[in-house]
């Protein structure tokens, strides 16, 4: 979603071999719900797209049902991103599936250098059954720990394979490795699309503030005045660990329209030139998000 | 059946113990028909006696087991190195001793460029020898404010660019947030780009396009010329992104009657699955010719030591830098090894740090147990920090090693004081240990990382001198004889080519390096100074001066 | 990151050819951070200079590749040996030169025992040096008529007991019919018990219980102390009956901050199927720590030469004794080998006679053909009678050997005149042949069979003197350097540990033997007389005198 | 059968790998007929008890249907035997299944040192098809020949796999190796329990002297006077090769009650303190045992 001309949001997905990246990517493609996704892979292994999703494939680009595509960036990520942003086909989101040896933050730095795209967040996947053993691996230990530390969101996959107690223990251990990133427990790679890709903001326009029946717990904040946008973004990112994502617009005290993006504990703000209604959609983890949990926030927003 | 041509020489060093030295060699159909005295050779058939080399020394054509076609490609740009160097056409380029020299050199080159939009690039810049002075875009703006200008450092890990280049790459703006792109007081990038991630988005704007970095037809031709000047008749292109299409071009160039080198490109394992890579090289292998030997793979385990991206075992980097980067997952490497062994494809693996070497050994061992192979010759390339225990494992696994002997000279002092410290600096590229442990060994230049010149590489392995003149690792010195072996039969062995090249023997390719001095007589301290007249390759004579 | 401690020494013999001798070694986190001059080491970081060893010689911590924890356990009993020996606490025990000495020694010990039912046991009794005088129960009844008394011979194959011990075992009765239990004129056993079958039913009554024979926590602690006194920092327990439970105890003892040795227990292949044994050691392997290295197996093919239970090829025993015993069927050994190779588990095999060695080779060869393994390092232990042809087979199969060098001294004369005769006695433990045929080699004591003292073992291999002072097998002598290699890197190699221990090199464990004299300077004839100050193990200093 | 307080009889069963020891052991266990057997194994290989026979197993002891048990003696046979003899469970017979490298006579010597047990006999099994080849094996030849020589009874198994002529040849060869031991040809490990374990003596009381319809040929001798018991035992052992076993009681000339045991050519006599009726049961091989074959014996017994 090339929001307000700021560039296509780019999410970096990583995690060690076997964490379930491919399953998760296919889940997102199957549940794109009209969003046009582009998946960029730097693959050493098999193609990470389920065969039944593939509509056509040439050497460079694989077309996927629903207008999504997949291509390999080889060693030149910048070029691949530039090409994507310049494509005729409108693309809502780019997902970079990084290899197991990747330093996701380095990839995100590179994304930051390319015009037409916008760093969104780093999502790291871990297998509930194997992550702690993998993180002790003779060779891959520091690489895996660095990936966990780079995460804005940590997705704990395959929790059905372990006991609840083990999920708790592993989650605590993950929190020790990265105290800022929300931890999202899932099975079979089935994560809410909105949590990974953050396409929640259009709900503001579609339905207004409400709670979806399905999907993650959602809360839409509708500021009624010009506010301190930076403080709002910081507060959402740092003080509300049960908010996985937040995205939307607000008007700052100088009257400028600002895009707020929060992914876990990472936030960014950008001045937007378009005229858009104010409203920030928050996606919660675990318990339902309720306004009473957000007293300080509401005070800030003067709602 | 072709005619016999007998070359006479002052001395032919054959590397064949049955007849270590001789004076004549008969050549027919590009191959050595026989060696010996003229009387012995004359009885074969009619012949022409060629006395071109009557006062020269012939040795087997040298084999460079680790180089890149890029060594040819870079000469289309301005040579900004510290040392004097001859280009493929034999023009001598004086070394630039100061930043001002470099700027002036670029200004002269700029003045000769025709179109204002043309980029200008320099390479082999090495401010290590200039008190590590920094170069910013304002320095390079002196060369041109209107065309993009870039200067690549000798390490390949730093690129300095001017304002125009940044502007073209859309980086001349505030808000850049990248650890490899330092910002000036004004919030704009300084023009220094550190590391491939930062270099990548800009390099193409200054002229370092794909052809520059990986080679095209012109680059290959230039590469061939450099070979003649360095006595090389067979050379690898060790990390080629070969495709079915690019091979057409390579075949065209290498099959040309004046192309003077046998090229052995190794397809890099990157960006494609193990299976696809194996399938590709198996199909390429079928298209091999005498002059273009396809069908091998190069994998990369880690980065470089001087770039602090090599994977190190305890205690890690001497200066406390964090451990380096893996370039390939052990699982992916293991899959490649198993499939390659099963398909009879040879894999060379780049390992620099000793942890990367350990990982490669730990990965190959089970693959070999699963898919035994009696003569695979899987080779570790660089393998600079291997210790004796690792060489023992290599021997047991019948692996080969190609050590980066030139590193002592160019970065030995840095390794001593910065990257690995004195003890490991002394054991780096442990040629003697490799030989004593029984590991088949070659030595290499990694051209263009260091200049292609096997006799210089031999000198490095024999003397182990650093640039500052210190002997580093006296115990790892090898003899002249061992060094000559390493740059002929040793390197040929790592490519499964020792039956065809590497010695002057009946049936082998008529490949010779033609020298003005005898490497044995001249002594270990002076091998690097031997003048190279040219080569004979496949029986064809190539004089360096007349290229 | 821990602090750096730099040890200075008069001389450090590193076993690293790059830097064979040096004076300083820096230690951090229990590992060698670097070796070299103080100037070179000082640049790493802040350090403490430790000059404890300024007038000592440091060599790599010695590695004993074949010993048993029982060497520690036996000291809880009375030492009745012929030679003076220090116990784990450093008390010197004078050798007993006559039967009367032994009786007196036992009487003194008896007088100190509190409860009348307590048994009394002696060990290392060796009447070979006392004209082979026999000892009967009436002799030992002089020590006590009321408590059980037993004396185990140095060979471990004979036990003398008193009447009370026989009575407790219900053997003081007529009608005993056992070839290992001679009867007196009165029809009752004499108290001499020959061979394990006869010793078995009685040994527990005199105090040689399981803990004595196989070791417990106290035995392990005593074992550690003996290591320090002999310069050993890594040692095997070569036939351990390890279980999941006993490992808990071993971990507790070895993890204690004052425990001074790295223990490598090999689970014996006995009483459980090959599959169960492999499964057990695979599970144990996961529990390995720095100080306790689990996951290896020891198999036993035959018995001992001096016990005439070793399996001999033609012409068999010199004195005509019938051929010895198989301890494991070839089929069972073959199954173990195949499963072990397939699971990456290392197997060491005890072979004494040359027929046992042949059987092990005949059994491993097809297993390796079926389950190839590039670097298995399966090792033959003792392998005392192997000939050159067998060593060639070992080399071809990439096996290692650990020879029983001490045997020359202790039983060499017996072997010459009784067990194998002059020619085979000269080739026993053929260290030189092993090295010349290219078989990686270690040498060992088999403590407690002979005392733990690798420098003595080295002396044996260098000099090949028998107790009577004859040189036996001049052609099998090895150099001091080769002997030092065998007791450091050589032994480490047989355990796949040569990358971690065995030389003083960066990254390896900070394991040193601290000597008062230089083994090279002192000369081959005197290596055994070097005084051992103690050890450094994992960076921790252990002075023998202060244990 | 702890006969007359003399200790549990112990039979050592051996034979090279593949001779059929395991099949024979399982056959005996399946046909225990109320006898409580204990099987001691020093196994390197798989457990030699058929799974369907196993009722329970802990680390030390495997319980088998019919009150039998199996345990491993590891390296300490004496201790295992002492434990067995001291068990609460009454045990009638102990069968030691020795490994292929064992010296059975050495095992029997060790048995002889243990109180509460009584050496019975050494039974060696040979495969009619392979024994001669096995006895030429490069490494095992002398071990196998020594085992054959140590036998009190030789059981020639798997005779169905060879011709009758071959059985004769192999039997002759076996007789050359051990001229004293009776040779018992069988198939599928199906040997008469009484022949291996010698539990025939109770028949004296159960049925008197008679010939069973099934089972081995039996003859019961009923001495009517005090006799030279030693001479009787010697004669049964040495002069009647077609008597595989004999067991029973007789009264010697001094009026003492004596237990006679004969296993092939091995015999033993022991003074018994209990008062028991005289009678010796003989188990024959091949043709039916008839009194007329025993003329000298009958003369001796003054029957």
mmCIF file of N, CA, C and O in Angstrom, chain C residues 162-212:
data_model
loop_
_atom_site.group_PDB
_atom_site.id
_atom_site.type_symbol
_atom_site.label_atom_id
_atom_site.label_comp_id
_atom_site.label_asym_id
_atom_site.label_seq_id
_atom_site.Cartn_x
_atom_site.Cartn_y
_atom_site.Cartn_z
ATOM 1 N N UNK C 162 43.904 -65.007 52.703
ATOM 2 C CA UNK C 162 44.109 -65.787 53.928
ATOM 3 C C UNK C 162 42.930 -66.742 54.145
ATOM 4 O O UNK C 162 41.980 -66.784 53.350
ATOM 5 N N UNK C 163 42.995 -67.501 55.240
ATOM 6 C CA UNK C 163 41.961 -68.515 55.493
ATOM 7 C C UNK C 163 40.596 -67.891 55.692
ATOM 8 O O UNK C 163 39.574 -68.411 55.217
ATOM 9 N N UNK C 164 40.577 -66.748 56.393
ATOM 10 C CA UNK C 164 39.302 -66.114 56.685
ATOM 11 C C UNK C 164 38.573 -65.717 55.385
ATOM 12 O O UNK C 164 37.358 -65.885 55.264
ATOM 13 N N UNK C 165 39.343 -65.221 54.422
ATOM 14 C CA UNK C 165 38.744 -64.821 53.149
ATOM 15 C C UNK C 165 38.147 -66.033 52.445
ATOM 16 O O UNK C 165 37.021 -65.980 51.927
ATOM 17 N N UNK C 166 38.870 -67.148 52.436
ATOM 18 C CA UNK C 166 38.352 -68.374 51.814
ATOM 19 C C UNK C 166 37.086 -68.829 52.511
ATOM 20 O O UNK C 166 36.104 -69.231 51.879
ATOM 21 N N UNK C 167 37.131 -68.741 53.821
ATOM 22 C CA UNK C 167 35.988 -69.171 54.628
ATOM 23 C C UNK C 167 34.742 -68.345 54.269
ATOM 24 O O UNK C 167 33.660 -68.887 54.057
ATOM 25 N N UNK C 168 34.936 -67.034 54.178
ATOM 26 C CA UNK C 168 33.798 -66.167 53.852
ATOM 27 C C UNK C 168 33.232 -66.491 52.477
ATOM 28 O O UNK C 168 32.029 -66.402 52.244
ATOM 29 N N UNK C 169 34.115 -66.880 51.557
ATOM 30 C CA UNK C 169 33.663 -67.191 50.203
ATOM 31 C C UNK C 169 33.187 -68.638 50.099
ATOM 32 O O UNK C 169 32.906 -69.117 48.996
ATOM 33 N N UNK C 170 33.141 -69.323 51.260
ATOM 34 C CA UNK C 170 32.726 -70.726 51.306
ATOM 35 C C UNK C 170 33.638 -71.612 50.458
ATOM 36 O O UNK C 170 33.188 -72.560 49.812
ATOM 37 N N UNK C 171 34.919 -71.276 50.458
ATOM 38 C CA UNK C 171 35.849 -72.084 49.689
ATOM 39 C C UNK C 171 36.846 -72.835 50.584
ATOM 40 O O UNK C 171 37.699 -73.567 50.101
ATOM 41 N N UNK C 172 36.717 -72.629 51.904
ATOM 42 C CA UNK C 172 37.617 -73.359 52.807
ATOM 43 C C UNK C 172 36.977 -74.709 53.119
ATOM 44 O O UNK C 172 36.528 -74.968 54.238
ATOM 45 N N UNK C 173 36.911 -75.524 52.075
ATOM 46 C CA UNK C 173 36.247 -76.809 52.203
ATOM 47 C C UNK C 173 36.899 -77.768 51.208
ATOM 48 O O UNK C 173 37.482 -77.337 50.203
ATOM 49 N N UNK C 174 36.774 -79.083 51.475
ATOM 50 C CA UNK C 174 37.327 -80.040 50.511
ATOM 51 C C UNK C 174 36.393 -80.136 49.308
ATOM 52 O O UNK C 174 35.242 -79.683 49.369
ATOM 53 N N UNK C 175 36.904 -80.714 48.237
ATOM 54 C CA UNK C 175 36.051 -80.961 47.079
ATOM 55 C C UNK C 175 36.052 -79.844 46.067
ATOM 56 O O UNK C 175 35.345 -79.912 45.070
ATOM 57 N N UNK C 176 36.829 -78.768 46.308
ATOM 58 C CA UNK C 176 36.908 -77.701 45.306
ATOM 59 C C UNK C 176 37.626 -78.260 44.081
ATOM 60 O O UNK C 176 38.674 -78.890 44.198
ATOM 61 N N UNK C 177 37.019 -78.023 42.931
ATOM 62 C CA UNK C 177 37.569 -78.574 41.699
ATOM 63 C C UNK C 177 37.650 -77.462 40.676
ATOM 64 O O UNK C 177 36.724 -77.205 39.923
ATOM 65 N N UNK C 178 38.780 -76.740 40.689
ATOM 66 C CA UNK C 178 38.945 -75.582 39.811
ATOM 67 C C UNK C 178 40.426 -75.438 39.487
ATOM 68 O O UNK C 178 41.252 -75.386 40.388
ATOM 69 N N UNK C 179 40.759 -75.372 38.209
ATOM 70 C CA UNK C 179 42.186 -75.329 37.856
ATOM 71 C C UNK C 179 42.885 -74.069 38.351
ATOM 72 O O UNK C 179 44.112 -74.077 38.458
ATOM 73 N N UNK C 180 42.130 -72.996 38.657
ATOM 74 C CA UNK C 180 42.744 -71.766 39.149
ATOM 75 C C UNK C 180 42.873 -71.745 40.657
ATOM 76 O O UNK C 180 43.280 -70.739 41.235
ATOM 77 N N UNK C 181 42.488 -72.841 41.317
ATOM 78 C CA UNK C 181 42.512 -72.880 42.794
ATOM 79 C C UNK C 181 43.281 -74.116 43.244
ATOM 80 O O UNK C 181 42.694 -75.192 43.450
ATOM 81 N N UNK C 182 44.607 -73.977 43.363
ATOM 82 C CA UNK C 182 45.378 -75.148 43.799
ATOM 83 C C UNK C 182 45.006 -75.561 45.225
ATOM 84 O O UNK C 182 44.624 -74.719 46.042
ATOM 85 N N UNK C 183 45.110 -76.880 45.470
ATOM 86 C CA UNK C 183 44.761 -77.418 46.786
ATOM 87 C C UNK C 183 46.031 -77.830 47.527
ATOM 88 O O UNK C 183 47.022 -78.223 46.915
ATOM 89 N N UNK C 184 45.967 -77.723 48.797
ATOM 90 C CA UNK C 184 47.075 -78.133 49.672
ATOM 91 C C UNK C 184 46.986 -79.642 49.895
ATOM 92 O O UNK C 184 46.041 -80.290 49.468
ATOM 93 N N UNK C 185 47.982 -80.172 50.603
ATOM 94 C CA UNK C 185 47.950 -81.605 50.921
ATOM 95 C C UNK C 185 46.675 -81.975 51.666
ATOM 96 O O UNK C 185 46.170 -83.086 51.548
ATOM 97 N N UNK C 186 46.173 -81.039 52.457
ATOM 98 C CA UNK C 186 44.966 -81.326 53.258
ATOM 99 C C UNK C 186 43.685 -81.258 52.426
ATOM 100 O O UNK C 186 42.594 -81.396 52.961
ATOM 101 N N UNK C 187 43.812 -81.038 51.103
ATOM 102 C CA UNK C 187 42.610 -81.002 50.264
ATOM 103 C C UNK C 187 41.908 -79.659 50.284
ATOM 104 O O UNK C 187 40.901 -79.478 49.601
ATOM 105 N N UNK C 188 42.424 -78.709 51.047
ATOM 106 C CA UNK C 188 41.818 -77.372 51.076
ATOM 107 C C UNK C 188 42.633 -76.430 50.198
ATOM 108 O O UNK C 188 43.836 -76.631 50.005
ATOM 109 N N UNK C 189 41.993 -75.382 49.672
ATOM 110 C CA UNK C 189 42.721 -74.426 48.814
ATOM 111 C C UNK C 189 43.910 -73.808 49.550
ATOM 112 O O UNK C 189 43.852 -73.563 50.767
ATOM 113 N N UNK C 190 44.995 -73.543 48.777
ATOM 114 C CA UNK C 190 46.194 -72.957 49.376
ATOM 115 C C UNK C 190 46.034 -71.471 49.647
ATOM 116 O O UNK C 190 46.864 -70.869 50.322
ATOM 117 N N UNK C 191 44.990 -70.887 49.057
ATOM 118 C CA UNK C 191 44.825 -69.435 49.189
ATOM 119 C C UNK C 191 45.359 -68.681 47.986
ATOM 120 O O UNK C 191 45.250 -67.468 47.893
ATOM 121 N N UNK C 192 45.931 -69.410 47.030
ATOM 122 C CA UNK C 192 46.355 -68.769 45.780
ATOM 123 C C UNK C 192 45.214 -68.896 44.769
ATOM 124 O O UNK C 192 44.702 -69.989 44.560
ATOM 125 N N UNK C 193 44.857 -67.767 44.169
ATOM 126 C CA UNK C 193 43.759 -67.782 43.206
ATOM 127 C C UNK C 193 44.290 -67.244 41.881
ATOM 128 O O UNK C 193 44.784 -66.115 41.815
ATOM 129 N N UNK C 194 44.212 -68.076 40.853
ATOM 130 C CA UNK C 194 44.772 -67.709 39.545
ATOM 131 C C UNK C 194 43.675 -67.390 38.536
ATOM 132 O O UNK C 194 42.792 -68.218 38.306
ATOM 133 N N UNK C 195 43.772 -66.243 37.974
ATOM 134 C CA UNK C 195 42.847 -65.881 36.894
ATOM 135 C C UNK C 195 41.558 -65.284 37.426
ATOM 136 O O UNK C 195 41.144 -65.539 38.569
ATOM 137 N N UNK C 196 40.914 -64.481 36.593
ATOM 138 C CA UNK C 196 39.704 -63.778 37.032
ATOM 139 C C UNK C 196 38.589 -64.712 37.496
ATOM 140 O O UNK C 196 37.837 -64.367 38.411
ATOM 141 N N UNK C 197 38.485 -65.905 36.904
ATOM 142 C CA UNK C 197 37.412 -66.823 37.307
ATOM 143 C C UNK C 197 37.567 -67.252 38.752
ATOM 144 O O UNK C 197 36.586 -67.422 39.480
ATOM 145 N N UNK C 198 38.808 -67.473 39.159
ATOM 146 C CA UNK C 198 39.050 -67.903 40.532
ATOM 147 C C UNK C 198 39.055 -66.714 41.490
ATOM 148 O O UNK C 198 38.584 -66.810 42.625
ATOM 149 N N UNK C 199 39.555 -65.567 41.013
ATOM 150 C CA UNK C 199 39.625 -64.378 41.870
ATOM 151 C C UNK C 199 38.227 -63.836 42.146
ATOM 152 O O UNK C 199 37.910 -63.423 43.263
ATOM 153 N N UNK C 200 37.395 -63.874 41.120
ATOM 154 C CA UNK C 200 36.069 -63.267 41.181
ATOM 155 C C UNK C 200 35.285 -63.528 42.457
ATOM 156 O O UNK C 200 34.887 -62.580 43.144
ATOM 157 N N UNK C 201 35.066 -64.808 42.815
ATOM 158 C CA UNK C 201 34.199 -65.085 43.962
ATOM 159 C C UNK C 201 34.775 -64.633 45.309
ATOM 160 O O UNK C 201 34.043 -64.562 46.286
ATOM 161 N N UNK C 202 36.079 -64.339 45.354
ATOM 162 C CA UNK C 202 36.700 -64.020 46.650
ATOM 163 C C UNK C 202 37.026 -62.540 46.796
ATOM 164 O O UNK C 202 36.993 -61.989 47.901
ATOM 165 N N UNK C 203 37.299 -61.876 45.653
ATOM 166 C CA UNK C 203 37.879 -60.531 45.740
ATOM 167 C C UNK C 203 37.039 -59.568 46.568
ATOM 168 O O UNK C 203 37.567 -58.775 47.333
ATOM 169 N N UNK C 204 35.718 -59.689 46.424
ATOM 170 C CA UNK C 204 34.888 -58.721 47.151
ATOM 171 C C UNK C 204 35.009 -58.859 48.669
ATOM 172 O O UNK C 204 34.834 -57.891 49.398
ATOM 173 N N UNK C 205 35.352 -60.065 49.135
ATOM 174 C CA UNK C 205 35.457 -60.266 50.588
ATOM 175 C C UNK C 205 36.721 -59.634 51.172
ATOM 176 O O UNK C 205 36.798 -59.381 52.357
ATOM 177 N N UNK C 206 37.735 -59.415 50.325
ATOM 178 C CA UNK C 206 38.958 -58.806 50.851
ATOM 179 C C UNK C 206 39.019 -57.307 50.571
ATOM 180 O O UNK C 206 40.025 -56.657 50.864
ATOM 181 N N UNK C 207 37.962 -56.769 50.017
ATOM 182 C CA UNK C 207 37.932 -55.311 49.860
ATOM 183 C C UNK C 207 38.019 -54.838 48.428
ATOM 184 O O UNK C 207 37.875 -53.641 48.156
ATOM 185 N N UNK C 208 38.275 -55.764 47.498
ATOM 186 C CA UNK C 208 38.295 -55.337 46.102
ATOM 187 C C UNK C 208 36.881 -55.373 45.536
ATOM 188 O O UNK C 208 36.522 -56.214 44.727
ATOM 189 N N UNK C 209 36.095 -54.444 46.000
ATOM 190 C CA UNK C 209 34.722 -54.364 45.526
ATOM 191 C C UNK C 209 34.698 -53.607 44.207
ATOM 192 O O UNK C 209 35.721 -53.175 43.688
ATOM 193 N N UNK C 210 33.501 -53.449 43.686
ATOM 194 C CA UNK C 210 33.333 -52.776 42.398
ATOM 195 C C UNK C 210 33.994 -51.397 42.376
ATOM 196 O O UNK C 210 34.663 -51.018 41.413
ATOM 197 N N UNK C 211 33.823 -50.645 43.456
ATOM 198 C CA UNK C 211 34.383 -49.298 43.508
ATOM 199 C C UNK C 211 35.901 -49.339 43.395
ATOM 200 O O UNK C 211 36.523 -48.484 42.772
ATOM 201 N N UNK C 212 36.516 -50.369 44.003
ATOM 202 C CA UNK C 212 37.963 -50.497 43.929
ATOM 203 C C UNK C 212 38.425 -50.809 42.527
ATOM 204 O O UNK C 212 39.482 -50.370 42.080
#
